[in-house]
Coordinates of C-alpha atoms and ligand atoms in Angstrom, one line a residue:
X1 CA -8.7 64.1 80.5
X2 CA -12.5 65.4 80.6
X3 CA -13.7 63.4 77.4
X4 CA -12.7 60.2 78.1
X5 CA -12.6 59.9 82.1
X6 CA -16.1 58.2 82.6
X7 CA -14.3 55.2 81.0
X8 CA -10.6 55.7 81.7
X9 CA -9.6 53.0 83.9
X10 CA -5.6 54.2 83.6
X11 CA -4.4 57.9 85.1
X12 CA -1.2 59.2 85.2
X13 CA 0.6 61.2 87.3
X14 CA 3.2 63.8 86.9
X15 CA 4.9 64.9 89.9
X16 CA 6.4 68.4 90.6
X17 CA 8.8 68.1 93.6
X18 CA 9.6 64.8 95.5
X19 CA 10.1 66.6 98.9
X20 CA 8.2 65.7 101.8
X21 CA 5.0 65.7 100.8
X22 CA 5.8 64.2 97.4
X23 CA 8.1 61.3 98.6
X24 CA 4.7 61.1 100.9
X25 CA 2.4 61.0 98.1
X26 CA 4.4 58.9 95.9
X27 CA 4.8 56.3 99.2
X28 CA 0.7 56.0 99.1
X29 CA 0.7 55.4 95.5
X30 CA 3.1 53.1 95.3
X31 CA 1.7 50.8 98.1
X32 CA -1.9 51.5 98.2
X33 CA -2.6 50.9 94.4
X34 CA -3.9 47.6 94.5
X35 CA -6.4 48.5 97.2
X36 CA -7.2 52.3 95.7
X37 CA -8.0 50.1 92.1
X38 CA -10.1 47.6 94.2
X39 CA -12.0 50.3 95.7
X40 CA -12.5 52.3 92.6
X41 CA -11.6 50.5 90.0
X42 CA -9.1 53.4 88.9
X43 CA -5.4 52.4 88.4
X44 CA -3.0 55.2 89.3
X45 CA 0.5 55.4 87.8
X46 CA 3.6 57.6 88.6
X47 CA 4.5 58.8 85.1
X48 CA 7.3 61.6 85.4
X49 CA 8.7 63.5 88.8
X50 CA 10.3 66.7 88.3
X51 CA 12.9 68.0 91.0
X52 CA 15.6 70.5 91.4
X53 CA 18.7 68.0 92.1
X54 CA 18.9 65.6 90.3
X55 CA 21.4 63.7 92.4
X56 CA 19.6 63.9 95.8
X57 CA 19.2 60.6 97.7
X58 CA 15.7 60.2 97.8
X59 CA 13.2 59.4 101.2
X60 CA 11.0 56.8 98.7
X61 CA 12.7 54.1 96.3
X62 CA 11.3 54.7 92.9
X63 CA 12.4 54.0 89.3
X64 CA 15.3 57.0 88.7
X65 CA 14.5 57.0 85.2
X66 CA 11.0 58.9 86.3
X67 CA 13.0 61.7 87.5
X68 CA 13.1 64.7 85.7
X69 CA 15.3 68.8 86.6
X70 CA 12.7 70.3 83.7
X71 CA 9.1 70.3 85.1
X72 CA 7.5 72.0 81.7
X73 CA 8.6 68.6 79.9
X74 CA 6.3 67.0 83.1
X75 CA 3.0 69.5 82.3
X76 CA 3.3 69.3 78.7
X77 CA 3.2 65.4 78.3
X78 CA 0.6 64.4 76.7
X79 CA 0.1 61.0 78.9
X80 CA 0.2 63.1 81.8
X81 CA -3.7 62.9 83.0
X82 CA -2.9 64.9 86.4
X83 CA -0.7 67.0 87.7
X84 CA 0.4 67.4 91.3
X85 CA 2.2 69.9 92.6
X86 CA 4.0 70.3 95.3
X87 CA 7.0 72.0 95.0
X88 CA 5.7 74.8 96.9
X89 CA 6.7 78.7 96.7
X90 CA 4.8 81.2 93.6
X91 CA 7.4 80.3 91.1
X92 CA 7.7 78.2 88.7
X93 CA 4.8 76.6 91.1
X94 CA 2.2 79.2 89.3
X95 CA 3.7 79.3 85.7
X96 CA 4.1 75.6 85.9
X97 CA -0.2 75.0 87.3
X98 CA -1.2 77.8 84.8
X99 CA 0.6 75.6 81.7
X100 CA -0.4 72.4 83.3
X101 CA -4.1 73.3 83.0
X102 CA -4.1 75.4 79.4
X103 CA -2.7 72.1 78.8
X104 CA -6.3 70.3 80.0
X105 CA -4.8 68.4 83.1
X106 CA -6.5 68.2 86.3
X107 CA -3.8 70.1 88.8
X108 CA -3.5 68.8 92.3
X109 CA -1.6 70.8 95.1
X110 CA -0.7 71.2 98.4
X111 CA 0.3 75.6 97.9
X112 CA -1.5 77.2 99.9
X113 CA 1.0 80.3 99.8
X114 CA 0.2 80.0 95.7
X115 CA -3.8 79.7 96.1
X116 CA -4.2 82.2 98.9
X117 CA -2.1 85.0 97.0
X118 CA -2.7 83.9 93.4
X119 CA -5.7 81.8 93.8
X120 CA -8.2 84.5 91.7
X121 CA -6.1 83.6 88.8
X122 CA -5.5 79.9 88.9
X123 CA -9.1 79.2 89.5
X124 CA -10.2 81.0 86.5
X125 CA -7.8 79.5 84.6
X126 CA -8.9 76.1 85.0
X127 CA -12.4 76.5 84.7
X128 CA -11.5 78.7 81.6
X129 CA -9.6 75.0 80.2
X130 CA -12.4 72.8 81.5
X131 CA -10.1 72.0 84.7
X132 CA -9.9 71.5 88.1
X133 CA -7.4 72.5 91.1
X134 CA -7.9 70.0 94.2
X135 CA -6.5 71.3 97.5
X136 CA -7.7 69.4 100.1
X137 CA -4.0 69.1 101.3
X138 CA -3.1 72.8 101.5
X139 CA -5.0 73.6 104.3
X140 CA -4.5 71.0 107.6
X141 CA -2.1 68.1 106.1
X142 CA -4.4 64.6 106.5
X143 CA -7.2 66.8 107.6
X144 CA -10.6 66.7 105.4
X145 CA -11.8 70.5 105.9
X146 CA -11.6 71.5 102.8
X147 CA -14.4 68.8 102.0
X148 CA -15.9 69.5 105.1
X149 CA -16.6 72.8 104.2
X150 CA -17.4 72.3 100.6
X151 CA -19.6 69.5 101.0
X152 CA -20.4 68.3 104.5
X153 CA -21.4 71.9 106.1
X154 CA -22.8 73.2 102.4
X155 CA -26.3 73.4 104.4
X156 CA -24.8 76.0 106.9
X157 CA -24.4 79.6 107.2
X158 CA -21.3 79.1 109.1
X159 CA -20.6 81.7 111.7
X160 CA -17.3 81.1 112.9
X161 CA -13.9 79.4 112.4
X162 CA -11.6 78.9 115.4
X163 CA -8.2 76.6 114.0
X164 CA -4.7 75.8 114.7
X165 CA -4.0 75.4 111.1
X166 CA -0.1 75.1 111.8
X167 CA 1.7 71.7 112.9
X168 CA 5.2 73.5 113.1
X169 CA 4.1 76.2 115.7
X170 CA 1.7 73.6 117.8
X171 CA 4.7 71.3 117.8
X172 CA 7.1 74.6 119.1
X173 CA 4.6 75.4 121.4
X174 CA 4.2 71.8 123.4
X175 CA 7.7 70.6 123.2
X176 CA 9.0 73.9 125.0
X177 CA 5.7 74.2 127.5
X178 CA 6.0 70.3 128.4
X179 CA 9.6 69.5 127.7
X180 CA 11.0 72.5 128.4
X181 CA 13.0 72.2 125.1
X182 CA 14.3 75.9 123.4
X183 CA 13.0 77.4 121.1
X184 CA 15.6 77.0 118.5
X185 CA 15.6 73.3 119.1
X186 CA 11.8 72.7 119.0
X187 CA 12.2 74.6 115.3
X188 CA 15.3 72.3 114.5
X189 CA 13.4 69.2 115.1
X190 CA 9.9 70.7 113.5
X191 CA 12.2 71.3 110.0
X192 CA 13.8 67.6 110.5
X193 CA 10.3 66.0 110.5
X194 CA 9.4 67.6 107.3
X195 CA 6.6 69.8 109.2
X196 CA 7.9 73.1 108.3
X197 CA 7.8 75.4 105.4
X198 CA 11.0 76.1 103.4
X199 CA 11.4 79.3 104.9
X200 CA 10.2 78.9 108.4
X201 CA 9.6 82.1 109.3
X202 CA 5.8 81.8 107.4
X203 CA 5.5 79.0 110.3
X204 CA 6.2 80.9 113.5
X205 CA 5.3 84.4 112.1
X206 CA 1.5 83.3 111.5
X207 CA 1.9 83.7 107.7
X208 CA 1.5 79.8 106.7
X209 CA -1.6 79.7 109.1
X210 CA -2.6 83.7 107.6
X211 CA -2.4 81.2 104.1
X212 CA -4.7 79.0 105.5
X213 CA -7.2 81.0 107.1
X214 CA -7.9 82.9 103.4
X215 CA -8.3 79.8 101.9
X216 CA -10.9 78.3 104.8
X217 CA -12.3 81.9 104.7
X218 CA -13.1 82.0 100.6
X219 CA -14.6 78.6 101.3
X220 CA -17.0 79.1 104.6
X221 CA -18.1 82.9 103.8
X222 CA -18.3 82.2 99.8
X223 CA -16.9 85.6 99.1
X224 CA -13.3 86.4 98.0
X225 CA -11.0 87.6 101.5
X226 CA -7.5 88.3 100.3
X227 CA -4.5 86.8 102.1
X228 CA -3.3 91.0 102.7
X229 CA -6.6 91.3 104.7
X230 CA -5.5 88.6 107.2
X231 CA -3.9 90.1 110.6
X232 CA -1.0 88.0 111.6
X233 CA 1.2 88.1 114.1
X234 CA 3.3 84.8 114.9
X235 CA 4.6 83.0 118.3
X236 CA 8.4 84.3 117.1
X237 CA 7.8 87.1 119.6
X238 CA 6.6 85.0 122.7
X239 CA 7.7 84.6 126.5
X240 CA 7.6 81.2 128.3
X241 CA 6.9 83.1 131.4
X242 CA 3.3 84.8 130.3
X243 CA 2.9 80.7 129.0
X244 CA 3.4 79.9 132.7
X245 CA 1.3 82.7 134.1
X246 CA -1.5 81.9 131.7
X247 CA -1.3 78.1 132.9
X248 CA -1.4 79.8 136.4
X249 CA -4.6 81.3 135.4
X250 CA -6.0 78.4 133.8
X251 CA -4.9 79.2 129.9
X252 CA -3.2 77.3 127.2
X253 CA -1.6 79.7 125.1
X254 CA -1.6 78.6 121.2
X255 CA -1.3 80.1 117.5
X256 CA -5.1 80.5 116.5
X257 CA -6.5 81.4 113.4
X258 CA -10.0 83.1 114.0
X259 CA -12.8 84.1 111.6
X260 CA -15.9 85.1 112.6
X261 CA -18.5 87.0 111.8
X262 CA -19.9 90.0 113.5
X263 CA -23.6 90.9 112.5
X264 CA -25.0 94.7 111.7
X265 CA -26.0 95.8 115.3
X266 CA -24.9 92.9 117.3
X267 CA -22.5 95.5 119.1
X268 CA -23.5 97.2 122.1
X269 CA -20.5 100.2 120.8
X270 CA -22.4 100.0 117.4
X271 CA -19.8 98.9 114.5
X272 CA -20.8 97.6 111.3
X273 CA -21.1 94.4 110.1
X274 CA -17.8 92.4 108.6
X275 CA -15.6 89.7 109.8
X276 CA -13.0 89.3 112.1
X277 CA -10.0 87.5 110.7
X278 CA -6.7 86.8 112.2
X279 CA -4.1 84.9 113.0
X280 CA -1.9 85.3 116.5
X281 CA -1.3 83.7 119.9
X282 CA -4.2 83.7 121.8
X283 CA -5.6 82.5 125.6
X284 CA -7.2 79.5 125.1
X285 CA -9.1 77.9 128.5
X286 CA -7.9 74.6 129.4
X287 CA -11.5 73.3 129.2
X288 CA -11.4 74.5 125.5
X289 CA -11.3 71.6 122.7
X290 CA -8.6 73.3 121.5
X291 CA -6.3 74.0 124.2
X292 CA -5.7 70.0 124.4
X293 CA -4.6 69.8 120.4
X294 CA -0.8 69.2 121.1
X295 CA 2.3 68.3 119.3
X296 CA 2.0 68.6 115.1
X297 CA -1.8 68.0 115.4
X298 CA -4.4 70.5 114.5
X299 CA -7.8 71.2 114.8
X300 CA -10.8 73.0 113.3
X301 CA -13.6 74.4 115.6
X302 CA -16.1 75.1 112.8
X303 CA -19.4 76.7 114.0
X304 CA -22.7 76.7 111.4
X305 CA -25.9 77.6 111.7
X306 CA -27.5 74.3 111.8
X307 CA -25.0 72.2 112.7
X308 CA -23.6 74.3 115.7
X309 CA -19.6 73.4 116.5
X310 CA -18.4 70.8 114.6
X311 CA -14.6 69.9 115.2
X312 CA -12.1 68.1 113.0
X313 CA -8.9 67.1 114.2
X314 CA -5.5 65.5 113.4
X315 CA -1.9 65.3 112.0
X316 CA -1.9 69.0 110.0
X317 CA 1.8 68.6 108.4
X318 CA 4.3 65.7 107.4
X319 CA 4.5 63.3 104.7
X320 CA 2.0 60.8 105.0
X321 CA -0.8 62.5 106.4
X322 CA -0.3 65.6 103.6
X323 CA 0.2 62.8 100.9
X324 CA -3.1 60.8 101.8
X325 CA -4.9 64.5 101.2
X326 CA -2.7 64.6 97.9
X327 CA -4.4 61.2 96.9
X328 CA -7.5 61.9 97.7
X329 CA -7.5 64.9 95.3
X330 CA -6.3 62.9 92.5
X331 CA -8.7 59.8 93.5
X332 CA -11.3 62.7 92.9
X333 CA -9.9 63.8 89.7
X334 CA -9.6 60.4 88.5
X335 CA -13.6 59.8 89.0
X336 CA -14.6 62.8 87.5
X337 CA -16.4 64.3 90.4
X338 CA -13.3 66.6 91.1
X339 CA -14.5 68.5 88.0
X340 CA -18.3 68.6 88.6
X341 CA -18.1 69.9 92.0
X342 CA -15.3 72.3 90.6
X343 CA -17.6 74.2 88.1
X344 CA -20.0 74.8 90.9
X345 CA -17.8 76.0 93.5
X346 CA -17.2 79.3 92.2
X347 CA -14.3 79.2 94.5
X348 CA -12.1 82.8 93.9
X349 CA -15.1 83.5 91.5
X350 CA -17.9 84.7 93.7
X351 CA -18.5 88.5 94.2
X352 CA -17.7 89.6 97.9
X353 CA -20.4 89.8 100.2
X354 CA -21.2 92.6 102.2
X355 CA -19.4 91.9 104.5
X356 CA -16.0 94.0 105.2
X357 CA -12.9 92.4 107.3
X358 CA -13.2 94.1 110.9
X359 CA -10.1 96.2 111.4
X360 CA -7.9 94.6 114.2
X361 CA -8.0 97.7 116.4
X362 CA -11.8 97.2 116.1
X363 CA -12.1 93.8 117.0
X364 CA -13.8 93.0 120.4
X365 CA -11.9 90.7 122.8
X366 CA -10.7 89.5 126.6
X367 CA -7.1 90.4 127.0
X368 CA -4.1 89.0 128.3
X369 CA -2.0 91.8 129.9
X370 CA 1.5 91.8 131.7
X371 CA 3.2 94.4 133.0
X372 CA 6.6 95.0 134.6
X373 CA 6.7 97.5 137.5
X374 CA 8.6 98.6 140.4
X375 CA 7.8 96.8 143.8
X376 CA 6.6 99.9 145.5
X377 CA 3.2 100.8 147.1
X378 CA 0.3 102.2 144.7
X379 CA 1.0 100.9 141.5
X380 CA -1.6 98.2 141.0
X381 CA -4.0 100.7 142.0
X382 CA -2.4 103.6 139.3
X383 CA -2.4 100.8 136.9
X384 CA -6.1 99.5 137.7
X385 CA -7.2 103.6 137.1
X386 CA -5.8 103.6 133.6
X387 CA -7.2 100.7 132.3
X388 CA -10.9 102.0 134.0
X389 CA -10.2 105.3 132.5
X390 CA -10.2 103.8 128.6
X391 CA -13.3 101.7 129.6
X392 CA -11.5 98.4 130.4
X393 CA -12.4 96.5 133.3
X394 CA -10.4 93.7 134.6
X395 CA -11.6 90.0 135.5
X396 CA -8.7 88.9 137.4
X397 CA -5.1 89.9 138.7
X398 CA -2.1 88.0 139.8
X399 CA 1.3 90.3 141.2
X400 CA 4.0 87.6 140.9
X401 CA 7.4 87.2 143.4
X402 CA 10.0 90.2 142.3
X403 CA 11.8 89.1 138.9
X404 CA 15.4 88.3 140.1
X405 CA 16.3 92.1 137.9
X406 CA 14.2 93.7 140.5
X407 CA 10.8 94.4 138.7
X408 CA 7.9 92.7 139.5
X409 CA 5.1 91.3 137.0
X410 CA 1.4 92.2 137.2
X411 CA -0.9 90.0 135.4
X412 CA -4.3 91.1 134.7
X413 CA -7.3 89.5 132.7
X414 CA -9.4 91.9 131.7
X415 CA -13.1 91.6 130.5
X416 CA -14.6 92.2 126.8
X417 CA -12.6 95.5 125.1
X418 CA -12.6 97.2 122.3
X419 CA -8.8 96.6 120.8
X420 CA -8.1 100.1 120.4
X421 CA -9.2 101.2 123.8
X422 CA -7.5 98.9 125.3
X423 CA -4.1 99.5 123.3
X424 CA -4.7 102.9 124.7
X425 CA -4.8 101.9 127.9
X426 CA -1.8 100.2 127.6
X427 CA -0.1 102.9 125.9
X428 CA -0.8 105.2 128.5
X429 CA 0.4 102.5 131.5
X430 CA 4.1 101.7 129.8
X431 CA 4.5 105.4 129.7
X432 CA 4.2 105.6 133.6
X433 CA 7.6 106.1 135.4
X434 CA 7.6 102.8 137.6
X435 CA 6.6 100.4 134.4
X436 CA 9.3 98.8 132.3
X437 CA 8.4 98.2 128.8
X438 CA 7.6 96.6 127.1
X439 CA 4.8 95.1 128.1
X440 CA 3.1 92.0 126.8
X441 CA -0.6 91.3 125.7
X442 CA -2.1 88.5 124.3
X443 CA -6.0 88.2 123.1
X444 CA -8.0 85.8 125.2
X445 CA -10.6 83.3 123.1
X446 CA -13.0 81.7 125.6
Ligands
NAP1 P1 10.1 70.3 100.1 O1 10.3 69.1 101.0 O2 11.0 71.4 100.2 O3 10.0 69.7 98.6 C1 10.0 70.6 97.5 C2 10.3 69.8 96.3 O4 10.2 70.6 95.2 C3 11.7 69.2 96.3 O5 11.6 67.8 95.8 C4 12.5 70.1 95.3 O6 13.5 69.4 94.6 C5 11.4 70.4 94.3 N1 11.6 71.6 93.6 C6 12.0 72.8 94.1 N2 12.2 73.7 93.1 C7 11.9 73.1 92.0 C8 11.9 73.4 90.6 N3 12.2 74.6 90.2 N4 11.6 72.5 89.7 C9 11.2 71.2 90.1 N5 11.2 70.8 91.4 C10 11.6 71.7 92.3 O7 8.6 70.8 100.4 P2 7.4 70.1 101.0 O8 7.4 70.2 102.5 O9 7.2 68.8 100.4 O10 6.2 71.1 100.6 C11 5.7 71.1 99.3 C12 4.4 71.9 99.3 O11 3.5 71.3 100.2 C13 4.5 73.3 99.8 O12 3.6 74.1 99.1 C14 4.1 73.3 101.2 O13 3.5 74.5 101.7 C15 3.0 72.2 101.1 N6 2.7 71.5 102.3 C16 3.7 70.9 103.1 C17 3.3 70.1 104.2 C18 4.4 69.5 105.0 O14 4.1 68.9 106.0 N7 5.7 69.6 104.6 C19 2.0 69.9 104.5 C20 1.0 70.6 103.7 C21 1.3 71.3 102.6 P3 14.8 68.7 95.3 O15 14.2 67.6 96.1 O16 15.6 68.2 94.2 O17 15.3 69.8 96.1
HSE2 N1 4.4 74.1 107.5 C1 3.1 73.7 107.6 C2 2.8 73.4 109.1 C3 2.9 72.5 106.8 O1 3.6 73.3 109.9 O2 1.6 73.4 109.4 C4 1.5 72.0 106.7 O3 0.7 72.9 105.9

């Protein structure tokens, strides 16, 4: 593929997995290569897919005698130029990249669970075998952040990363706060569109979005995070009614992956240096950029030094949008440029900073705080002492009407804490006699 692709006019592809994103993928191909060779003079071909079942009826109409059930045949044909992967998963996805590139192939894919947990490896590989791994759509479907970060923001020390990387939980998230739809139905009709993940619990427990962040983070910090250094929690565990008593208080609540730096000495209590990095629902105002990204859609609040915020936004899971990313890679790996920009990315390669993930009990924020307690005199004020007593002081209070099982919800903002202090704080008020646990807390991201 390297020696002769200044002059290669022909690429072919072998598929691994026709699923969503591939039927997707294949869709593009198939109707946009006219225009694609117009625009590039590069002809793109579908040359062998490899799926599980053989006999599955199948989204795109394509030739059946492309289809394959053994994907090493796909990654060790010689007239296979690229490779795209997305079958998704760490096996045979890895074994199958690893060969695909040994075997000199540029590798395309949409595995973000793969790169952020085996990324080190793959990376190495391929510039080891004069290779290249494009994978723009691994991180926000039709979104171009990955590009945006390599290329666009190169000139900026970026500071911060504020996303809702995940179209399943966003969709979850506005079908039950506008449509009032449950739970398990929003997730029903997330898998039916092709949004979520195979096992949907990475979706809702933060874990696709943890993927994400690493990836993003590896990228914007050039140093090597690991996906195990990511906190995530997911929106599996959430209550409509703190949704409604955050909207009361002028809050959309969404799943939001945060990285951001914290300098030596910025901090008034005096902790080191690192980043922040998590993933969990979080308080987001209403005035916010972010709190108006609804349905699948996702965006990317992306703060640099030079640039200041810089915000991309749109469709972050289903077929087409994932596949245009998909053929944008191979477009790249078809012109070459995918491997010159490759060798210099030192992507997985570069030696960590100094700069050490912030433990979560560590991290500074606003909180989100409900408590259930008995309607009797003195106990916002017993509860107000506790929180005072850990250094927590709150911005704002609302006591709702008397739950209809006789308990009555406080809500409480409370201004910038230290996590663990306030955790403390909180331990100490569910252990009183007239509050009910548990109680729920949420981080607030102004
Ligand atoms: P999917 O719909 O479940 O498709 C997976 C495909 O892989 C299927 O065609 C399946 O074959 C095939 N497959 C499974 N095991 C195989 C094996 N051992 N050998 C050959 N083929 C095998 O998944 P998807 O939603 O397209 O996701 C694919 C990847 O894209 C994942 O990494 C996912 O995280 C990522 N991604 C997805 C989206 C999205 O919106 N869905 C967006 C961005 C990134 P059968 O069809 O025969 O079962
Ligand atoms: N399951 C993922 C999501 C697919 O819902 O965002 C896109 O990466």
């Amino acid at each position: 593929m390297t020696a002769s692709s200044d002059t290669k006019k022909v690429f072919r592809i072998g598929m691994l997995g026709f699923g969503t994103v591939g039927a997707g993928t294949a869709q593009i191909v198939l109707h946009s290569r006219p225009s694609l060779k117009e625009k590039t003079g590069i002809d793109i071909q579908i040359r062998r897919i490899a799926v599980r079942d053989m006999k599955k009826h199948r989204a795109v109409s394509i030739d059946p005698a492309l289809f394959t059930s053994d994907g090493q045949a796909v990654v060790d044909d010689p007239e296979i130029d690229i490779v795209v992967e997305v079958i998704g998963g760490i096996e045979p996805a890895r074994t199958l990249i690893l060969r695909a590139l040994k075997n000199g192939k540029a590798v395309v894919t949409a595995n973000k669970a793969l790169l952020a947990t085996h990324g080190k490896e793959l990376f190495e590989t391929a510039l080891a075998h004069g290779g290249s791994i494009g994978f723009e759509a691994s991180v926000c479907g039709g979104i171009p952040v990955i590009g945006a970060l390599r290329d666009g923001l190169v000139a900026n020390r970026i500071e911060s990363i504020h996303g809702i990387l995940n179209g399943t939980t966003n969709y979850i998230l506005t079908r039950m706060v506008e449509d009032k739809v449950s739970y398990a139905q929003c997730l029903y009709e997330a898998q039916s569109k092709g949004y979520a993940e195979a096992d949907p619990s990475t979706d809702v427990k933060g874990i696709d979005a943890a993927h994400k962040l690493t990836l993003l983070s590896n990228l914007a910090f050039h140093s090597i995070f690991d996906f195990s250094e990511v906190h995530a929690e997911g929106i599996d565990g959430l209550a409509l009614d703190d949704v409604r008593y955050a909207s009361d208080l002028g809050y959309a609540v969404k799943l939001l992956a945060v990285a951001k730096r914290r300098n030596p000495g910025a901090d008034p209590e005096d902790f080191p240096g690192g980043l922040e990095l998590r993933v969990h629902p979080a308080l987001v105002p209403f005035s916010h950029p972010l709190a108006n990204v609804r349905d699948v859609n996702n965006a990317v609040l992306i703060r640099g030094d030079a640039t200041g915020e810089v915000m991309l936004y749109g469709r972050g899971a289903g077929m087409m949008p994932t596949g245009s990313a998909i053929v944008a890679d191979i477009m790249d790996a078809a012109r070459g440029s995918a491997r010159q920009t490759f060798t210099k990315l030192q992507f997985f390669q570069n030696p960590r900073e100094d700069m050490p993930v912030i433990p979560t009990d560590k991290i500074r924020s606003r909180y989100y705080v409900r408590f259930n307690v008995d309607d009797r005199p003195g106990v916002m004020g017993k509860v107000a002492t506790v929180l005072g007593g850990h250094g927590v002081s709150i911005a704002s209070v609302i006591q709702k009407e008397p739950h209809e099982t006789g308990f009555v919800p406080i809500v409480m903002l409370t201004h910038l804490s230290v996590e663990d202090r306030f955790q403390a704080a909180r331990a100490e008020i569910e252990s009183l006699p007239f509050v009910r646990k548990p109680s729920a807390f949420y981080r607030v991201e102004d």
